[in-house]
Coordinates of C-alpha atoms in Angstrom, one line a residue:
M142 CA 131.1 115.4 64.5
S143 CA 127.4 115.4 63.9
G144 CA 125.4 112.2 63.4
G145 CA 122.8 111.8 60.6
G146 CA 120.0 113.3 62.7
G147 CA 122.0 116.5 63.4
G148 CA 122.9 115.5 66.9
P149 CA 126.3 114.7 68.4
N150 CA 128.1 111.6 67.0
W151 CA 128.0 109.5 70.1
E152 CA 129.5 106.4 68.5
G153 CA 132.4 108.4 67.2
L154 CA 132.9 110.2 70.5
F155 CA 132.9 106.9 72.4
K156 CA 135.4 105.2 70.0
W157 CA 137.7 108.3 70.2
S158 CA 137.5 108.3 74.0
V159 CA 138.3 104.5 74.2
A160 CA 141.2 104.9 71.8
H161 CA 142.8 107.6 73.9
S162 CA 142.2 106.1 77.4
D163 CA 142.1 102.3 77.2
G164 CA 145.7 102.0 78.5
T165 CA 146.9 100.0 75.5
R166 CA 149.1 102.8 74.3
P167 CA 151.3 105.3 76.0
N168 CA 149.7 108.7 76.9
R169 CA 150.4 111.4 74.4
N170 CA 149.5 115.0 74.1
L171 CA 146.4 115.6 72.1
S172 CA 146.9 117.4 68.8
E173 CA 145.1 120.7 68.5
E174 CA 142.8 119.2 66.0
D175 CA 141.8 116.3 68.3
R176 CA 141.3 118.7 71.2
K177 CA 139.1 121.0 69.2
W178 CA 137.0 118.1 67.9
F179 CA 136.5 116.7 71.4
M180 CA 135.6 120.0 72.9
E181 CA 133.1 120.8 70.1
A182 CA 131.5 117.3 70.6
M183 CA 131.2 117.8 74.3
Q184 CA 129.8 121.3 73.9
A185 CA 127.3 120.2 71.3
Q186 CA 126.2 117.4 73.7
T187 CA 125.8 119.9 76.6
V188 CA 124.0 122.5 74.5
D189 CA 121.7 119.8 73.1
V190 CA 120.7 118.6 76.6
I191 CA 120.2 122.1 77.9
K192 CA 118.1 123.0 74.9
R193 CA 115.9 120.0 75.4
M194 CA 115.6 120.7 79.2
K195 CA 114.4 124.2 78.4
E196 CA 111.8 122.8 76.0
I197 CA 110.6 120.4 78.8
T198 CA 110.5 123.3 81.2
L199 CA 108.3 125.2 78.8
V200 CA 105.8 122.3 78.7
M201 CA 105.9 121.9 82.5
Q202 CA 105.0 125.6 82.8
T203 CA 102.1 125.3 80.5
P204 CA 98.6 125.0 82.1
E205 CA 97.1 121.5 81.9
Q206 CA 94.1 122.6 80.0
V207 CA 96.2 124.2 77.3
L208 CA 98.2 121.0 76.9
E209 CA 95.0 119.0 76.7
S210 CA 93.7 121.3 74.0
Q211 CA 96.8 120.5 71.9
G212 CA 96.3 116.8 72.3
V213 CA 98.9 116.2 75.0
T214 CA 98.0 113.4 77.3
A215 CA 99.1 112.3 80.8
G216 CA 101.0 109.5 79.1
D217 CA 102.9 112.1 77.0
I218 CA 103.8 114.0 80.2
E219 CA 105.1 110.8 81.9
D220 CA 107.3 110.1 78.8
M221 CA 108.6 113.6 79.0
L222 CA 109.4 113.2 82.7
D223 CA 111.2 109.9 81.9
E224 CA 113.4 111.8 79.5
L225 CA 114.0 114.6 82.0
Q226 CA 115.0 112.0 84.6
E227 CA 117.7 110.7 82.2
H228 CA 119.1 114.2 81.7
V229 CA 119.3 115.0 85.4
E230 CA 121.2 111.9 86.2
S231 CA 124.2 114.2 85.5
I232 CA 124.8 116.3 88.6
D233 CA 125.6 119.3 86.5
M234 CA 122.3 119.0 84.6
A235 CA 120.4 118.4 87.8
N236 CA 121.7 121.7 89.2
D237 CA 121.1 123.5 85.9
L238 CA 117.4 122.6 86.0
H239 CA 116.9 125.2 88.7
S240 CA 118.8 127.9 86.8
I241 CA 116.7 127.4 83.6
G242 CA 113.5 127.7 85.7
G243 CA 112.5 124.0 85.6
L244 CA 112.7 123.0 89.3
L245 CA 109.5 124.8 90.5
P246 CA 107.3 123.5 87.7
L247 CA 108.6 120.0 88.4
L248 CA 107.7 120.4 92.1
N249 CA 104.3 121.6 91.1
Y250 CA 103.8 118.3 89.2
L251 CA 103.8 116.7 92.6
K252 CA 100.3 118.2 93.0
N253 CA 99.1 117.1 89.5
S254 CA 95.6 115.6 89.2
H255 CA 97.1 112.4 87.7
A256 CA 98.6 109.9 90.2
N257 CA 101.1 108.6 87.6
I258 CA 102.4 112.1 87.0
R259 CA 102.7 112.8 90.8
A260 CA 104.6 109.5 91.2
K261 CA 106.9 110.2 88.2
A262 CA 107.6 113.7 89.4
A263 CA 108.8 112.3 92.7
D264 CA 111.0 109.9 90.9
V265 CA 112.7 112.8 89.0
V266 CA 113.1 114.8 92.2
M267 CA 114.8 111.7 93.8
T268 CA 117.3 111.5 91.0
I269 CA 118.0 115.2 91.2
V270 CA 118.8 115.2 94.9
Q271 CA 120.7 111.9 95.3
N272 CA 124.2 112.6 96.6
N273 CA 123.8 116.2 95.4
P274 CA 124.0 118.8 98.3
R275 CA 123.4 121.7 96.0
S276 CA 120.1 120.4 94.6
Q277 CA 119.1 119.2 98.1
Q278 CA 119.4 122.8 99.2
L279 CA 117.5 124.1 96.2
V280 CA 114.7 121.7 96.7
M281 CA 114.5 122.5 100.4
E282 CA 114.4 126.2 99.7
A283 CA 111.6 125.7 97.2
N284 CA 109.5 123.9 99.8
G285 CA 110.0 120.6 98.0
L286 CA 110.1 118.6 101.3
E287 CA 106.7 120.0 102.2
Y288 CA 105.2 118.8 98.9
L289 CA 106.8 115.4 99.2
L290 CA 105.6 115.0 102.8
S291 CA 102.1 115.8 101.8
N292 CA 102.1 113.1 99.2
F293 CA 103.9 110.7 101.5
T294 CA 101.4 111.1 104.3
S295 CA 98.0 111.6 102.6
D296 CA 98.0 110.7 98.9
P297 CA 95.3 108.1 98.2
D298 CA 97.6 106.2 95.8
V299 CA 100.1 104.0 97.5
T300 CA 102.5 104.2 94.6
V301 CA 102.6 108.0 94.9
R302 CA 103.2 107.6 98.6
T303 CA 106.0 105.2 98.0
K304 CA 107.7 107.3 95.4
A305 CA 107.4 110.4 97.6
L306 CA 109.0 108.5 100.5
G307 CA 111.9 107.5 98.2
A308 CA 112.4 111.1 97.2
I309 CA 112.3 112.2 100.9
S310 CA 114.9 109.5 101.8
S311 CA 117.3 110.9 99.1
L312 CA 116.5 114.5 100.0
I313 CA 117.4 114.2 103.7
R314 CA 120.3 111.8 103.4
H315 CA 123.5 113.4 104.6
N316 CA 121.4 116.6 104.9
K317 CA 121.1 117.8 108.5
P318 CA 118.7 120.6 107.9
G319 CA 116.5 118.1 106.0
I320 CA 116.6 115.6 108.8
T321 CA 115.6 118.3 111.3
A322 CA 112.8 119.5 109.1
F323 CA 111.6 115.9 108.7
R324 CA 111.5 115.5 112.5
L325 CA 109.7 118.7 113.1
A326 CA 107.0 117.7 110.5
N327 CA 106.2 114.6 112.5
G328 CA 108.0 112.5 110.0
Y329 CA 108.5 109.6 112.4
A330 CA 104.7 109.4 113.0
A331 CA 104.3 109.2 109.2
L332 CA 106.8 106.4 109.0
K333 CA 105.0 104.4 111.6
D334 CA 101.8 104.8 109.6
A335 CA 103.6 103.6 106.5
L336 CA 104.7 100.4 108.4
S337 CA 101.0 99.5 108.8
S338 CA 100.5 99.4 105.1
D339 CA 99.9 96.2 103.3
N340 CA 102.3 97.2 100.5
V341 CA 105.7 95.5 101.1
R342 CA 107.6 98.0 99.0
F343 CA 106.2 100.8 101.0
Q344 CA 107.1 99.0 104.2
R345 CA 110.6 98.3 103.0
K346 CA 111.3 101.9 102.1
A347 CA 110.0 103.1 105.5
L348 CA 112.1 100.6 107.4
N349 CA 115.2 101.5 105.4
L350 CA 114.7 105.2 106.2
I351 CA 114.1 104.4 109.9
H352 CA 117.3 102.4 110.0
Y353 CA 119.3 105.2 108.4
L354 CA 117.9 107.8 110.8
L355 CA 118.6 105.7 113.9
H356 CA 122.1 104.8 112.6
E357 CA 122.9 108.5 112.1
N358 CA 121.1 109.8 115.2
S359 CA 121.1 107.3 118.1
S360 CA 119.2 109.9 120.2
D361 CA 116.2 109.3 117.9
C362 CA 115.8 105.8 119.5
N363 CA 113.9 107.5 122.3
V364 CA 111.5 109.1 119.9
V365 CA 111.0 105.8 118.1
N366 CA 110.3 104.0 121.3
E367 CA 107.8 106.6 122.6
L368 CA 105.8 106.2 119.3
G369 CA 105.7 102.4 119.8
F370 CA 107.9 101.3 116.9
P371 CA 109.5 98.3 118.5
R372 CA 106.3 96.2 118.6
V373 CA 105.5 97.1 115.0
M374 CA 109.0 96.2 113.9
M375 CA 108.8 92.9 115.7
H376 CA 105.7 92.1 113.8
L377 CA 107.4 93.0 110.5
A378 CA 110.5 90.9 111.5
A379 CA 108.2 87.9 111.0
S380 CA 107.1 89.0 107.5
D381 CA 106.9 86.5 104.7
D382 CA 109.0 89.0 102.6
A383 CA 112.7 88.4 103.3
D384 CA 113.6 92.1 102.6
V385 CA 111.0 93.4 105.0
R386 CA 112.3 90.9 107.7
E387 CA 115.9 92.0 107.3
A388 CA 115.0 95.7 107.3
A389 CA 112.9 95.3 110.5
L390 CA 115.7 93.3 112.1
R391 CA 118.2 96.1 111.2
G392 CA 116.1 98.6 113.0
L393 CA 115.7 96.4 116.0
L394 CA 119.4 95.9 116.2
E395 CA 119.9 99.7 116.3
L396 CA 117.4 99.9 119.2
A397 CA 119.1 97.0 121.0
R398 CA 122.5 98.6 120.7
D399 CA 121.3 101.8 122.2
K400 CA 122.1 101.6 125.9
D401 CA 119.9 104.5 127.0
E402 CA 116.3 104.1 127.7
T403 CA 115.8 102.0 124.6
S404 CA 117.3 98.7 125.9
S405 CA 114.9 98.9 128.8
R406 CA 112.0 99.6 126.5
L407 CA 112.9 96.5 124.5
A408 CA 113.2 94.6 127.8
E409 CA 109.5 95.4 128.4
D410 CA 108.7 93.2 125.4
N411 CA 111.5 90.8 126.4
E412 CA 109.4 87.6 126.0
K413 CA 107.9 88.8 122.7
L414 CA 111.3 89.6 121.3
K415 CA 112.9 86.4 122.5
Q416 CA 110.0 84.4 121.0
L417 CA 110.4 86.3 117.7
L418 CA 114.2 85.6 117.6
Q419 CA 113.6 81.9 118.5
E420 CA 111.1 81.6 115.7
R421 CA 113.5 83.1 113.2
I422 CA 116.2 80.7 114.4
N423 CA 113.8 77.8 113.9
G424 CA 112.9 79.1 110.5
I425 CA 116.6 79.5 109.5
S426 CA 117.3 75.9 110.8
L427 CA 114.8 74.5 108.3
M428 CA 116.2 76.4 105.3
S429 CA 117.7 74.7 102.3
P430 CA 121.4 75.3 101.7
D431 CA 120.6 77.8 98.9
D432 CA 118.2 79.7 101.1
L433 CA 120.7 79.7 104.0
G434 CA 123.3 81.3 101.8
A435 CA 120.8 84.0 100.7
A436 CA 119.9 84.7 104.3
R437 CA 123.4 85.5 105.5
E438 CA 122.4 89.0 106.7
E439 CA 119.3 87.7 108.5
R440 CA 121.4 85.1 110.3
Q441 CA 123.9 87.6 111.5
L442 CA 121.2 90.1 112.4
V443 CA 119.3 87.6 114.6
D444 CA 122.6 86.6 116.3
S445 CA 123.6 90.2 116.9
I446 CA 120.2 91.2 118.4
W447 CA 120.3 88.1 120.7
N448 CA 123.8 89.0 121.8
A449 CA 123.0 92.7 122.4
C450 CA 119.9 91.8 124.4
Y451 CA 120.9 88.7 126.3
N452 CA 124.8 89.1 126.4
E453 CA 125.3 85.6 124.9
P454 CA 125.5 84.2 121.4
S455 CA 122.4 82.7 119.8
S456 CA 121.9 79.0 119.2
L457 CA 122.7 79.7 115.5
R458 CA 126.4 79.5 116.6
E459 CA 126.0 76.1 118.2
K460 CA 124.2 74.8 115.2
G461 CA 126.9 76.0 112.9
L462 CA 124.4 78.2 111.0
L463 CA 125.9 81.6 111.7
I464 CA 128.9 81.2 109.5
L465 CA 128.6 78.5 106.9
P466 CA 131.5 76.6 105.3
G467 CA 133.1 78.9 102.7
E468 CA 132.0 82.1 104.4
D469 CA 134.7 84.4 105.8
A470 CA 134.0 85.0 109.5
L471 CA 135.9 88.3 109.2
L472 CA 133.8 89.8 106.5
P473 CA 130.7 91.8 107.5
P474 CA 127.3 90.7 106.1
P475 CA 126.3 92.4 102.8
D476 CA 125.2 96.0 103.3
V477 CA 121.7 95.6 101.9
A478 CA 120.5 98.8 103.4
S479 CA 122.8 101.0 101.4
R480 CA 121.5 99.6 98.2
H481 CA 118.3 101.4 98.8
F482 CA 120.2 104.8 98.9
E483 CA 122.6 104.2 96.1
P484 CA 122.4 106.9 93.3
P485 CA 121.6 105.8 89.8
L486 CA 124.3 106.1 87.2
R487 CA 124.7 109.8 86.7
A488 CA 125.7 109.6 83.1
W489 CA 123.4 110.7 80.4
A490 CA 125.9 109.6 77.9
A491 CA 125.4 106.0 79.0
A492 CA 121.6 106.5 79.0
D493 CA 121.8 107.9 75.4
A494 CA 124.0 104.9 74.3
N495 CA 121.3 102.5 75.7
K496 CA 118.7 104.3 73.6
G497 CA 120.9 104.4 70.5
S498 CA 119.5 101.1 69.2
D499 CA 116.0 102.5 69.4
A500 CA 115.6 104.7 66.3
Q501 CA 112.1 105.7 67.4
K502 CA 113.5 107.6 70.4
S503 CA 116.4 109.2 68.7
K504 CA 114.6 112.5 68.3
P505 CA 112.2 113.3 71.2
P506 CA 108.9 114.8 70.1
L507 CA 108.0 118.3 70.9
L508 CA 104.8 118.4 72.8
L509 CA 103.8 122.0 72.0
G510 CA 102.8 123.2 68.6
P511 CA 101.1 126.3 67.2
G512 CA 97.6 125.0 67.9
P513 CA 95.5 121.9 68.3
P514 CA 97.0 119.2 66.0
E515 CA 94.9 117.8 63.2
N516 CA 96.1 114.3 64.1
A517 CA 97.0 114.3 67.8
D518 CA 98.2 110.7 67.7
A519 CA 101.0 111.5 65.3
Q520 CA 102.5 114.0 67.8
R521 CA 102.4 111.6 70.7
N522 CA 104.9 109.1 71.8
P523 CA 103.7 105.6 70.8

């Protein structure tokens, strides 16, 4: 059952699983010996991960100056958080992090003096809470949203702000208390500020969260309008970045479909909106066939906004550019927005298999020792 390094025999476990589930042979009852071997392998795997997560928790609980005195660098901490992120891709392990005392120290890393560690900690939090109501609740109870909002709104490093926003998006998705707390903390004002950034990745993440919130809560369209979002989104809908353009158009479509005050607010900028849409139509008309195919969602968004605002189809239909030959008119455009909220593969077994070819990483280093190492480099990850 054990591999040469003393850990679980992943290759043997994988081959055994395939042999018993590939559909090429009829199902059969497992022998007691097979069942015992499989359960022992799975238990060893679980115990090994929990043991390692406890070791990582011990490091996260150790004061920074103590780690430095033992030769542990910020790069070592980042590597350790990378490893932790792999472990918590399993929902069970993500929830176990709290029970072994690791969640609070992880959240404290959001306030670390090193920007890369603050960013990586937010990445780990994002993985923990994605599609995981239990961990969403635990992070909310530990004031994790407050820490993330602080980094999102005021961190001097744009990467830290972007990672914090990504974690917030995952934390409040399908989480009504989280959405309410985000609103009460002036989250929409912070999103508008993010839209003024020069960083397109930051802009995209902000636009995707805005679209999600408006789609889930149409009453928020009034808030967005009061804060002056439409003009900012119109500006971004003319961005050179295709993903930013599409994300901005998705938000504008949500506003255009809202038949409350919002449509009248968009009407106040009627000429500006019509000019924007006409410019996008002109730009689409000049695209190469390959670019036209890639811009399917943008084509449909432009036409949908035009239809919602002016009760008539756009000229893209007349030009034959809305539905190209070979495209199915009945199929909706690709759901690009949801890709930004899809969870990573929550399977540490797959992550371990990917690492299997790298013998250097087969046994993670322990960062803590009895005292300052004589040769610090030997104890660090390369």
